[in-house]
Structure formats: C-alpha cells, structure tokens
Amino acid sequence: MTDNSSSSVGSDDGIDADETTAPADDRSDASQPETESDDETERSLTLAGFHDACQRAGRPVLTAGGVARALEYPRETVDEQLEALEAAGEVESLSVSTDPVVWYPSELEDLTDRERVVVFPKRREIVVDRPEQFTRAQLSQFAHLADTNGENGYRYEVRPEDVWQAPHDSFDALARTMRQALGQRSDELEDWVESQWDRARQFRLVTHDDGYTVLEAQSAEIMGNVARQKLDEEHVHAPISETEDWVREGAEAAIKRVLYEAGYPVDDQRELATGEELSIELQVRLRDYQQTWVDRFSEAGEGVFVGPPGSGKTVAAMGAMAHVGGETLILVPSRDLARQWNEELLAQTSLEADQIGQYHGGQKNVRPVTIATYQIAGMDRHRSLFDDREWGLVVFDECQHVPSDVYRRSTHLQSRHRLGLSASPIREDDRQTEIFTLVGPPIGTDWEALFEDGFVAEPELEIRYVPWGDDEQANAYGSADGREKYRIAARNRGKVDDVRYLLSAHPDSKALVFVDYLEQGRAIAEAVDAPFLSGETPHHERRRLLEEFRRNERELLVVSRVGDEGIDLPTADLAIIASGLGGSRRQGTQRAGRTMRPAGGALVYVLATRGTREEDFARKQLQHLGRKGMTVREQNVDIED
C-alpha cells in the first residue's frame, strides 16, 4: 500500500476590493509617509509609505491608482515616484491583464514579518497577519476567531454575541480595548459595536417583592415595539406598567430565547436560589487561561466554557464550583460520564465521597453535589426531586445538546449560576444560539493560543482517499440512491486494509479506530485482533477495557459512536476515523480531540472512499478544525495486489 498526491486544505481570507481604504479620520500624521513640502504635488513616496498603502488596501500588491487612492496622492506624482523606487530597487512592477502595472516591494518580508491589522468595518471583519499575543488577547474580548490559514494569518469576526458578552463595565472601556487591538480607531465599527452594547442593556428579568418574575425594559418604546410584539400569553400574564410585564412562571427561558433571537439579550437579575453553602477547595492550580474563564464566569454568573478536548474544561468547572461555594447539580449525557465526574471530583477537590451522589439508571442518590443524566433530570417523575432542592450552580456538560427537545427540558431547572461545557458548541441545525440563551454566553480561549503555549498538542490531520476494496461494493454504490450510497461508501472493505496498513506503519502508537457501523466495527476488530467497544458492550466491560487502555495495558481499541461523547475516552497517539464522515463538525472535533494532550506527535487519519460523497463530507468536517489552526493534509491511497 502506498500514498501519493499530497496537497493541503487551505482557506480564503475573503478580502473584497470595495473595502480596502481606511477611513480618512484614521490617518494620523505619524502614519503618513515623510513629506518634503506642504504642497501636495511635492509629496515624496517612500518604501514605508508604500507599505502603509498596502496595509490600508489589505493587499501586498497595488496598482499606481490603488496607491494614489490609499494615500490620497495625485496619480501623476505616484506614477513618477513608483518608477523612482523601482530604479532604486525598493519595489518591482509586473504587467497584468486587468491593469497596466501592479507594484510590490522588492523585499516582501518587510511587509510580512511584522504584525499588520486590516479592518473591514462593513463586514465587521478583522484580518491580522502575524499577530502578537497581546493583540490576540485583546481581540478575544470582543471578536471571534473565525479562520486561520496555519501560516500566521487570522480572520476575526465581530458578532453581536461577542459584543453582548464583552467583559467590560462600560462601552468606553470596550472601545479602548478595540483601539489597542486594532492600533487605530475605526469609527464605523465602533458605532456598530456601541449599538450592540446598548441592545444588550434594554431588557432584564428581575424578582418582584412579592416573589414573581418581571420583565423590565429601558423604555416604553422598546417594550412596545419589541417585547410586546414578540411575546404572547404563553410568556407573560399582563402589563404592570409601560415598561414592565408580569412573567408566567417557567417562561423565563423561553422569553430569553425569543428576545435573544430578536437581537436583544436579556440581563437575568432574578433573585434565584443560591442553595445551601458548600465549601469546595481545588487540589490543583488552575492554568492562567482557566483562571480567566472562572473570573469571567464569576462576573456574569453564567457562561459556557469553550475549549478543545484536553484544555481542562472539567477542572475549570470545578474552579467555578469552588467560587460559587454552593450545592451543585451536574448534568451529563451518560452514566459513564457521571461516574467519571464522580472520580474527578474526588481526585481534584476537597469533597468527600458522601457529599457526591449520582442519579441515573444505575444509582439514584441526591446529595450536595449530584451528577445526573439529562434524560433523567428532564422526566416529570424525577424532576421534582431536583426542583425541590435549591442549587447554587447547575453545570451542563456537553451543552451543545441543550437545544434538542429531550435535553431542553433540563434547562427549566433554574439556578443563580449556570455553566456549560463544550469543545465545539455548534449544531448542524443552526440552533447553537439557543445554547447561549438557555445557559450563558461563550467564554474561552482560541485553540491556536493553546497549541502555541503547549497546553494542548496540535494533532496532524490527514484525509486519505481509499479505493474500493472490491468491485461488488463499487457496483452497488453506482446503482444505489441517497442515504444508501453513503452507507455503502462508509463500509468500503478497502478501509480494512488501510487500517491495517496504518497500524503497521505506527507500531508503537496507542490507537483508537472509530466507526459508525456495528458490522464494520466487528470486521475491523477481527482483522486487527482488538476489542470492539460499542453501545452493546456492557458497562462493566467498557470500564475494564478503557482502564486497560488508560494504564497502557492495551494499545488498540475499535470504538463506535458511543465514544464520541458518551464516555471519556483516554487520549491516544493515533486516531483512525474509518467511517462517520456524514456526521457533524462537532463529531469531527470530538474524534480528533482524542489525540489532544500536552505531549506532541499525535496523528489523525480520516478514511474516505475515493470518488464518492465521502470526499466532500471529510473536507467539510475537517475544514472546521482547519479554521481553528490545525494543518490538514490530503493523500490518495493505492492498494497493491
């Protein structure tokens, strides 16, 4: 078996020609090229001035007209002085089809070796080349890292939710942070950010002296034009005044969701139960970024910790528990995760065994810290047990599931503090905004920073295009329709040979092989002589196999979809995704994340049947990780006879 045709999956920074000129107000005297006279016609164009023009235009090459527009110089002057710079060897020219000549610096490293920030206010995007750590830290306070090309290029988006949850007490403080990050003042972008800042302060939920909940608006106009247009009798009983409505009991989460979707996040200031006091001390020291997460959570009282697998979200959540100092309910997707939370709490905190209870199909104990499954907590016959107890904090683990109909019912459990945890709070049904309305705003550190600082290893990702293992499956694929095509491609028997090849190529690696289909999992497990861990595997057997893998007593496991989120898989050196490419971007994140740990050298191989829709699925799933800073390669696979 051999590999060939290597290439890379990249991304486009998306810079449009119609937004390349910085606002005139942004041009301070210090940024202007040196001049010899006040007369415009005598302005001297230097190489530094040419670099400034490139920065304002957002391009490394410019026409003479582009330089003239960016610097507001006469076109005739620019033509003459560009020729002078070319004669001096400082810039070069190239004839192109769309314009007579474009110009660029002779030493392009002068342009690329330093940090450069380009702002696109209309698109609310910021493109940064070679950003310093300070710049990225400032940007993370009001912008979202949307894309990176893996070569020091970063694209940030300023979204409404980023402004709504910015960690500042005033807009002036936020504006100062923006100017520090951008190195300039962008009036158009600041005006939009200020409008969003104001939107986040138009509504709040408060507790009336008589105990019921009231929705308050900043003005009668905003109450009438927004809230009373969007809400109905399912949400509120009746108006109390021009700016106040009496909220129906249990409708708070729905009101927050409706107004959030209308572009008005609600400030929840209800006097919710804080629960009985419970002293919790951490036995480990939080990393700096984890402490930042906890500090931002403590200011808001709610939020979602977002970080890659291996970044320590669970430990940070324990830091939040210690801060709250009250009885805590932890909601998880499965009983396996409940057991693992129990073990981590005993190992990482001062809690004793009799202070922690589990409530699911295997155990039913409610204690000061209770770990329950979403399904159980949402059932009417069990929910009263949780409703009757006053929780100081509710933790929603793997909170990307919260918008689903089954899990959403658990969000009716109200607490003064709510905390979600997720490696990838995205949903293919585009309901991810509901995560932040039902739980809290996102709090996190961009993945690239964690990779650079060595807290989490960046795995190497490779898509491998595998030929059909036999003509029978290839012919069946050709005559199949829709979903059946996907199933046939996913179970391509040629993948069994490639799994064997990859395992033989990495004989010293601890490996996990992921599959979506039981039949395929059994075939691969038999071919490589390894256990197959699936939903059919009894809980005690799962536990034994995982412990053996964790203790390095077992080097290989084949795992079904049960390993994506329902259990805490140990980290591995090698992950092979044999099927599951039609799954979500979140699933790709979870599976790649099984190799993320401080030690480097991890590999992730994704097998896709060549010439089928699996190729597109693989790119879609992994481009999400590529935008987080990981390098993604592609390989064609040939199977030798």
XYZ file of C-alpha atoms in Angstrom:
641
model
C 0.000 0.000 0.000
C 1.426 3.380 -0.997
C 0.486 7.052 -0.685
C 0.696 9.712 -3.357
C -0.658 13.092 -4.491
C -0.146 15.080 -1.302
C -1.741 18.530 -1.022
C -3.158 20.913 1.596
C -6.603 22.138 2.511
C -6.470 25.937 2.807
C -8.854 28.837 3.278
C -9.522 32.232 1.689
C -9.255 35.380 3.754
C -12.161 36.813 1.758
C -10.849 40.355 1.195
C -13.095 42.384 -1.123
C -11.883 45.180 -3.362
C -14.580 47.634 -2.267
C -13.429 47.863 1.371
C -9.729 48.452 1.028
C -9.431 52.084 2.052
C -9.211 53.004 5.726
C -11.411 55.888 6.939
C -9.772 59.263 6.463
C -10.154 60.023 10.200
C -7.886 57.058 10.992
C -4.882 58.600 9.262
C -2.735 60.229 11.924
C 0.279 62.344 10.963
C 2.569 59.592 12.245
C 1.194 57.123 9.730
C 1.702 59.382 6.730
C 4.806 58.929 4.581
C 7.521 61.522 5.011
C 6.961 64.754 3.075
C 9.373 67.408 1.880
C 6.793 70.144 1.319
C 3.261 71.131 2.219
C 2.490 71.248 -1.476
C 0.650 68.003 -2.431
C 2.483 67.784 -5.716
C 5.803 67.680 -3.889
C 4.958 64.729 -1.628
C 7.657 62.064 -1.619
C 6.612 58.420 -1.760
C 8.944 56.206 0.318
C 9.004 52.444 0.749
C 7.454 52.922 4.209
C 4.647 54.904 2.600
C 4.119 52.143 0.065
C 3.828 49.619 2.940
C 1.221 51.839 4.604
C -0.752 51.942 1.360
C -0.652 48.125 1.195
C -1.883 47.886 4.766
C -4.774 50.230 4.143
C -5.719 48.391 0.967
C -5.311 44.975 2.587
C -3.142 43.698 -0.290
C 0.583 43.059 -0.755
C 0.444 44.318 -4.384
C -1.147 47.523 -5.680
C -1.657 49.415 -8.895
C -0.497 53.024 -9.059
C -4.139 54.041 -8.814
C -4.537 51.937 -5.692
C -1.542 53.638 -4.058
C -2.903 57.058 -5.008
C -6.337 56.307 -3.510
C -4.950 54.789 -0.305
C -2.576 57.708 0.378
C -4.696 60.429 -1.270
C -1.756 61.393 -3.520
C -2.076 62.769 -7.066
C -1.938 59.928 -9.585
C 0.765 61.616 -11.701
C 3.032 62.003 -8.665
C 2.574 58.339 -7.722
C 3.440 57.141 -11.254
C 6.697 59.084 -11.264
C 7.746 58.142 -7.743
C 6.966 54.443 -8.141
C 9.319 54.425 -11.126
C 11.943 56.126 -8.944
C 11.509 53.480 -6.231
C 11.829 50.778 -8.863
C 15.064 52.322 -10.123
C 16.330 52.250 -6.525
C 15.481 48.538 -6.248
C 12.889 49.039 -3.486
C 9.790 47.978 -5.435
C 9.174 45.936 -8.558
C 6.462 46.042 -11.194
C 4.575 43.421 -13.134
C 2.235 43.852 -16.107
C -1.134 42.110 -15.656
C -4.218 41.751 -17.793
C -6.627 43.815 -15.655
C -4.381 46.872 -15.181
C -1.266 48.068 -16.982
C 1.055 47.571 -13.986
C 0.980 46.377 -10.366
C 3.722 47.242 -7.865
C 5.092 45.348 -4.857
C 8.086 45.687 -2.501
C 11.308 44.033 -3.640
C 11.702 42.555 -0.176
C 8.247 41.267 0.653
C 9.463 40.090 4.077
C 9.482 43.760 5.077
C 5.721 43.615 4.658
C 5.099 40.199 6.170
C 7.497 39.908 9.089
C 5.611 42.343 11.291
C 2.117 42.421 12.699
C -0.397 44.025 10.380
C -4.082 44.607 11.147
C -6.659 45.350 8.446
C -10.217 46.285 9.451
C -13.282 45.759 7.240
C -15.991 47.654 9.141
C -18.840 46.933 6.719
C -18.294 43.176 7.041
C -17.258 43.553 10.689
C -14.128 41.524 9.997
C -10.546 41.965 11.135
C -7.684 40.319 9.255
C -4.412 40.089 11.172
C -1.059 38.912 9.870
C 1.470 37.697 12.472
C -0.485 38.993 15.487
C 1.314 39.382 18.768
C -0.056 37.533 21.797
C -1.257 40.842 23.278
C -3.244 41.633 20.141
C -4.919 38.225 20.137
C -5.777 38.535 23.818
C -7.378 41.937 23.208
C -9.265 40.724 20.122
C -10.682 37.747 22.042
C -12.547 40.186 24.290
C -14.833 41.430 21.533
C -14.277 39.257 18.414
C -14.455 35.622 17.359
C -11.551 33.841 15.659
C -13.341 32.587 12.544
C -10.461 31.342 10.441
C -6.716 30.856 10.296
C -4.641 29.687 7.381
C -1.982 27.990 9.507
C 0.629 30.485 8.274
C 0.244 33.384 10.711
C -2.899 34.732 9.043
C -6.003 35.182 11.223
C -9.523 36.317 10.400
C -11.762 37.561 13.201
C -15.476 38.297 13.073
C -17.178 40.762 15.401
C -20.580 39.185 16.051
C -23.416 40.595 18.159
C -22.949 37.889 20.815
C -19.253 38.781 21.127
C -20.172 42.368 21.993
C -23.028 41.328 24.277
C -20.708 39.270 26.479
C -17.616 41.520 26.328
C -16.010 41.612 29.818
C -16.248 45.379 30.344
C -18.258 47.621 32.637
C -18.710 50.405 30.088
C -18.605 50.948 26.354
C -15.703 53.389 26.778
C -13.619 50.588 28.315
C -14.535 48.275 25.437
C -13.665 50.980 22.884
C -10.217 51.371 24.470
C -9.635 47.629 24.136
C -10.680 47.764 20.479
C -8.271 50.597 19.703
C -5.421 48.793 21.470
C -6.080 45.642 19.440
C -6.527 47.388 16.086
C -3.836 50.026 16.507
C -6.294 52.539 15.114
C -9.770 53.953 15.557
C -12.495 52.662 13.242
C -15.497 54.923 13.761
C -17.842 52.827 11.634
C -17.046 49.605 13.505
C -17.182 51.348 16.892
C -20.603 52.822 16.085
C -21.947 49.362 15.313
C -20.361 47.847 18.448
C -21.875 50.605 20.574
C -25.319 49.897 19.114
C -24.931 46.232 20.090
C -23.665 47.202 23.523
C -26.849 49.242 24.023
C -29.047 46.379 22.780
C -27.651 44.105 25.499
C -28.933 46.530 28.132
C -32.523 47.050 27.009
C -34.214 44.196 28.900
C -33.766 42.471 32.221
C -35.565 39.893 34.329
C -35.982 40.816 37.999
C -37.773 39.382 41.002
C -40.723 41.401 42.334
C -41.055 41.991 46.069
C -43.983 39.528 46.037
C -41.791 36.767 44.571
C -42.864 36.622 40.930
C -40.707 37.487 37.912
C -40.948 40.767 35.990
C -39.584 41.625 32.543
C -38.326 45.215 32.552
C -37.468 47.378 29.523
C -35.375 50.534 29.405
C -38.192 52.450 27.740
C -41.854 52.166 26.885
C -40.916 52.352 23.204
C -38.621 49.299 23.325
C -41.170 47.373 25.390
C -43.982 48.109 22.938
C -42.067 47.733 19.682
C -40.058 44.657 20.593
C -41.154 42.639 23.643
C -44.909 43.026 23.252
C -44.632 42.294 19.536
C -42.609 39.102 20.079
C -44.108 37.681 23.289
C -47.641 36.401 23.867
C -49.859 34.951 26.621
C -47.625 31.869 26.851
C -44.835 34.121 28.110
C -46.469 36.898 30.146
C -49.669 37.367 32.148
C -50.243 41.089 31.719
C -48.530 44.505 31.689
C -47.722 46.032 35.067
C -46.658 49.388 33.654
C -45.463 50.848 30.352
C -42.041 49.271 30.897
C -42.898 46.135 32.939
C -44.635 42.810 32.211
C -45.606 40.093 34.680
C -43.869 36.868 33.550
C -45.566 33.478 33.654
C -43.812 31.008 35.938
C -41.482 28.751 33.937
C -41.476 31.002 30.841
C -38.217 32.773 31.680
C -36.001 30.619 29.438
C -38.418 30.979 26.508
C -38.531 34.767 26.909
C -34.754 34.959 26.924
C -34.579 32.824 23.788
C -37.222 34.828 21.877
C -35.668 38.202 22.665
C -32.139 36.911 22.004
C -33.215 35.778 18.540
C -34.732 39.253 18.022
C -31.302 40.735 18.772
C -31.920 41.753 22.391
C -30.212 39.582 25.010
C -31.887 39.705 28.416
C -29.933 40.532 31.567
C -31.111 37.922 34.081
C -31.038 39.586 37.510
C -33.588 37.390 39.255
C -33.054 36.593 42.917
C -32.687 32.890 42.274
C -31.853 30.365 44.942
C -28.198 30.132 45.861
C -28.564 26.801 47.629
C -27.029 25.671 50.854
C -23.422 26.703 51.323
C -20.863 24.055 50.428
C -17.162 24.634 50.905
C -15.138 23.260 47.988
C -11.386 23.617 47.613
C -9.396 22.728 44.495
C -6.439 20.380 44.964
C -4.819 21.587 41.720
C -3.700 25.009 40.491
C -5.651 26.404 37.571
C -3.742 27.425 34.459
C -3.837 31.132 33.688
C -6.439 30.779 30.934
C -8.599 28.530 33.145
C -8.490 31.158 35.893
C -9.531 33.761 33.308
C -12.522 31.586 32.388
C -13.528 31.300 36.050
C -13.099 35.056 36.608
C -15.314 35.885 33.630
C -17.902 33.358 34.797
C -17.889 34.855 38.304
C -18.576 38.329 36.879
C -21.509 37.178 34.737
C -22.884 34.377 36.917
C -23.364 32.263 33.811
C -21.481 31.177 30.693
C -20.184 28.341 28.526
C -16.539 27.269 28.787
C -15.420 26.611 25.188
C -12.076 24.933 24.548
C -10.580 21.939 22.727
C -10.551 18.484 24.301
C -7.683 18.329 26.750
C -7.849 22.024 27.698
C -9.203 21.251 31.169
C -12.819 22.438 30.988
C -13.841 19.984 33.733
C -11.164 21.253 36.115
C -12.113 24.852 35.299
C -15.736 23.946 36.098
C -14.564 22.715 39.493
C -12.920 26.109 39.926
C -16.318 27.688 39.247
C -17.895 25.352 41.810
C -15.322 26.463 44.382
C -16.090 30.107 43.571
C -19.865 29.668 43.940
C -19.466 27.652 47.151
C -22.968 26.180 46.960
C -24.707 22.891 46.301
C -24.248 21.879 42.670
C -26.179 19.842 40.097
C -24.088 18.473 37.201
C -25.957 17.251 34.105
C -24.206 14.804 31.739
C -25.216 12.781 28.643
C -24.496 9.297 30.072
C -23.931 7.305 33.226
C -20.332 6.657 32.165
C -19.625 10.367 32.282
C -21.436 10.595 35.631
C -19.067 8.012 37.068
C -16.041 9.793 35.611
C -17.181 13.145 37.046
C -17.526 11.447 40.428
C -13.946 10.150 40.225
C -12.545 13.515 39.108
C -14.332 15.404 41.897
C -12.840 13.069 44.490
C -9.367 13.374 42.951
C -9.305 17.135 42.255
C -11.348 18.695 45.091
C -11.788 18.508 48.859
C -15.217 16.840 48.506
C -15.762 13.558 50.353
C -17.494 10.522 48.865
C -20.641 11.017 50.985
C -21.066 14.562 49.579
C -21.360 13.348 45.964
C -24.357 11.490 44.547
C -25.211 10.053 41.137
C -28.755 9.967 39.759
C -29.345 7.833 36.669
C -30.437 4.345 35.637
C -27.785 2.729 37.840
C -27.956 4.878 41.000
C -30.424 7.353 42.460
C -28.770 9.445 45.167
C -29.363 13.197 45.603
C -26.576 14.820 47.638
C -24.959 18.287 47.962
C -23.181 17.635 44.654
C -25.374 15.497 42.406
C -24.432 14.197 38.954
C -27.483 13.287 36.862
C -28.146 12.426 33.229
C -30.106 14.895 31.121
C -32.742 12.285 30.329
C -33.499 11.540 33.971
C -33.472 15.211 35.022
C -35.971 16.057 32.279
C -38.507 13.370 33.220
C -41.576 14.628 35.088
C -41.484 11.839 37.689
C -37.895 12.684 38.652
C -37.751 16.420 38.070
C -39.496 17.353 41.296
C -36.549 15.882 43.207
C -34.268 18.419 41.539
C -36.794 21.289 41.566
C -37.299 20.966 45.300
C -33.608 21.415 46.041
C -32.066 24.884 45.810
C -28.941 24.569 43.688
C -26.260 27.231 43.843
C -24.911 26.088 40.445
C -26.130 23.917 37.577
C -23.410 22.581 35.246
C -24.434 21.470 31.730
C -21.691 19.153 30.397
C -21.564 18.663 26.601
C -24.058 21.535 26.484
C -24.255 21.538 22.674
C -27.112 19.065 23.198
C -29.200 21.502 25.263
C -31.299 22.854 22.323
C -32.558 19.338 21.481
C -36.109 18.565 22.580
C -35.081 15.850 25.062
C -32.316 17.841 26.742
C -34.038 21.239 26.699
C -36.418 20.226 29.492
C -33.496 20.106 31.907
C -32.901 23.840 31.392
C -36.138 24.557 33.261
C -34.088 23.802 36.367
C -33.204 27.349 37.356
C -30.266 28.455 39.456
C -28.499 31.704 40.217
C -25.452 30.318 38.404
C -25.456 28.274 35.182
C -22.339 26.897 33.493
C -21.988 24.946 30.233
C -19.007 22.980 28.935
C -18.341 22.211 25.267
C -15.402 21.587 22.954
C -17.478 22.706 19.986
C -20.792 24.459 20.693
C -22.020 24.173 17.111
C -25.039 22.370 15.704
C -25.804 21.337 12.158
C -29.389 22.605 12.657
C -28.002 26.118 13.383
C -29.618 26.201 16.841
C -26.348 26.933 18.626
C -27.539 30.404 19.672
C -30.045 28.636 21.920
C -27.118 27.221 23.893
C -26.137 30.717 24.922
C -29.689 31.868 25.674
C -30.504 28.812 27.783
C -27.147 28.522 29.575
C -24.966 31.611 29.106
C -22.521 33.431 26.789
C -19.383 31.718 25.413
C -16.199 32.012 27.469
C -12.999 30.599 26.039
C -9.526 30.901 24.562
C -8.803 30.417 20.874
C -7.399 26.970 20.104
C -4.353 28.354 18.337
C -3.171 30.064 21.540
C -3.437 26.799 23.489
C -1.470 24.999 20.765
C 1.258 27.653 20.789
C 1.570 27.694 24.586
C 1.883 23.909 24.728
C -1.186 23.299 26.889
C -2.782 21.202 24.144
C -0.976 19.385 21.353
C -1.945 20.130 17.778
C -2.539 16.791 16.056
C -1.622 16.249 12.433
C -4.751 15.574 10.345
C -4.724 13.663 7.084
C -7.618 12.773 4.786
C -6.887 9.510 2.954
C -8.853 8.746 -0.208
C -9.201 4.947 -0.284
C -10.178 2.972 -3.429
C -12.925 0.342 -3.367
C -11.928 -2.964 -1.798
C -13.913 -4.977 -4.343
C -15.998 -4.484 -7.474
C -19.197 -5.716 -5.797
C -19.377 -2.704 -3.463
C -18.329 -0.300 -6.228
C -21.136 -1.546 -8.483
C -23.642 -1.406 -5.637
C -22.687 2.226 -4.970
C -23.245 3.124 -8.603
C -26.806 1.793 -8.610
C -27.794 2.997 -5.108
C -29.656 6.186 -4.200
C -29.418 8.771 -1.428
C -28.620 7.514 2.031
C -27.776 4.022 0.787
C -24.872 5.476 -1.236
C -23.452 6.950 1.952
C -23.760 3.650 3.851
C -22.021 1.660 1.101
C -19.149 4.162 0.831
C -18.748 4.294 4.609
C -18.435 0.487 4.838
C -15.981 0.171 1.942
C -13.999 -3.016 2.673
C -10.875 -1.347 1.277
C -10.747 0.645 4.518
C -9.990 -2.527 6.495
C -6.750 -2.923 4.544
C -5.843 0.733 5.066
C -6.472 0.469 8.822
C -4.099 -2.496 8.944
C -1.537 -0.566 6.921
C -1.671 2.496 9.189
C -1.385 0.411 12.357
C 1.650 -1.401 10.931
C 3.178 1.966 9.951
C 2.873 3.164 13.567
C 3.641 0.026 15.589
C 4.450 1.854 18.841
C 1.342 4.060 18.970
C -1.683 3.766 21.219
C -4.513 3.801 18.695
C -8.283 4.313 18.531
C -10.231 3.299 15.422
C -13.655 4.979 15.090
C -16.576 3.529 13.122
C -20.271 4.329 12.711
C -21.495 0.850 11.782
C -21.504 -2.223 14.033
C -20.879 -4.628 11.161
C -17.849 -2.639 10.028
C -16.580 -2.322 13.598
C -16.702 -6.061 14.113
C -14.908 -6.693 10.806
C -12.095 -4.254 11.622
C -11.787 -5.530 15.200
C -11.425 -9.078 13.909
C -8.900 -8.034 11.245
C -6.635 -6.224 13.731
C -7.323 -8.528 16.715
C -8.687 -5.812 19.003
C -11.820 -5.405 21.188
C -14.810 -3.565 19.712
C -16.364 -1.125 22.172
C -19.961 -0.208 21.250
C -23.335 0.521 22.813
C -23.843 -3.237 23.049
C -20.790 -3.600 25.293
C -21.877 -3.955 28.967
C -20.908 -1.024 31.213
C -18.543 -3.108 33.346
C -16.785 -4.397 30.217
C -16.431 -0.844 28.812
C -14.899 0.273 32.100
C -12.407 -2.600 32.125
C -11.276 -2.013 28.523
C -10.899 1.739 28.990
C -8.915 1.325 32.204
C -6.592 -1.129 30.480
C -6.087 1.359 27.648
C -5.509 4.198 30.100
C -2.904 2.166 32.031
C -1.084 1.247 28.772
C -2.045 -2.412 29.230
C -3.879 -2.295 25.908
C -2.680 -0.438 22.813
C -5.673 -0.621 20.470
C -9.459 -0.227 20.636
C -12.106 -0.097 17.909
C -14.875 2.275 19.032
C -18.384 3.015 17.744
C -20.228 6.334 18.069
C -20.606 5.664 21.783
C -17.065 7.019 22.089
C -17.863 10.438 20.639
C -19.334 11.985 23.787
C -20.975 9.381 25.989
C -17.742 8.210 27.584
C -14.456 9.838 28.497
C -12.010 8.070 26.215
C -8.351 8.153 27.216
C -6.102 10.127 24.888
C -4.232 8.277 22.165
C -1.241 8.804 19.878
C -3.151 7.713 16.792
C -6.805 8.069 15.771
C -8.209 6.461 12.612
C -11.715 7.504 11.548
C -12.900 4.678 9.301
C -16.492 5.943 8.956
C -18.714 8.682 10.266
C -17.888 11.373 7.724
C -21.537 12.251 7.267
C -21.581 13.249 10.922
C -21.399 16.726 12.326
C -18.475 19.112 12.601
C -18.788 18.574 16.356
C -18.223 14.835 15.878
C -15.053 15.544 13.911
C -13.857 17.786 16.729
C -14.569 15.151 19.370
C -12.768 12.389 17.492
C -9.737 14.494 16.621
C -9.714 15.650 20.226
C -8.966 12.152 21.475
C -5.348 12.767 20.470
C -5.002 16.217 22.062
C -2.706 16.338 25.071
C 0.380 18.329 26.121
C 2.817 15.832 24.555
C 3.099 16.233 20.782
C 3.267 13.807 17.872
C -0.418 12.811 17.656
C -1.877 11.752 14.305
C -5.446 11.649 12.997
C -6.260 9.786 9.779
C -9.673 10.137 8.133
C -10.558 7.468 5.570
C -12.872 8.463 2.724
C -13.853 6.286 -0.230
C -12.375 7.834 -3.363
C -14.800 9.300 -5.900
C -17.790 9.342 -3.520
C -19.595 11.938 -1.442
C -17.395 10.930 1.477
C -14.672 13.154 -0.006
C -16.869 16.231 0.453
C -18.009 15.100 3.903
C -14.389 14.686 5.025
C -13.388 18.153 3.848
C -16.422 19.751 5.481
C -15.793 18.007 8.790
C -12.091 18.808 8.926
C -12.170 22.328 7.499
C -13.877 23.295 10.754
C -10.710 22.124 12.538
C -8.509 23.745 9.914
C -10.106 27.093 10.757
C -9.059 26.537 14.359
C -5.423 26.393 13.346
C -4.781 22.725 12.610
C -2.952 21.640 9.477
C -4.973 19.295 7.248
C -3.295 17.198 4.527
C -4.756 15.011 1.782
C -3.406 11.707 0.421
C -4.526 9.331 -2.312
C -4.101 5.688 -1.339
C -3.154 2.892 -3.734
C -3.696 -0.715 -2.632
C -1.072 -3.031 -4.058
C -2.038 -6.515 -5.131
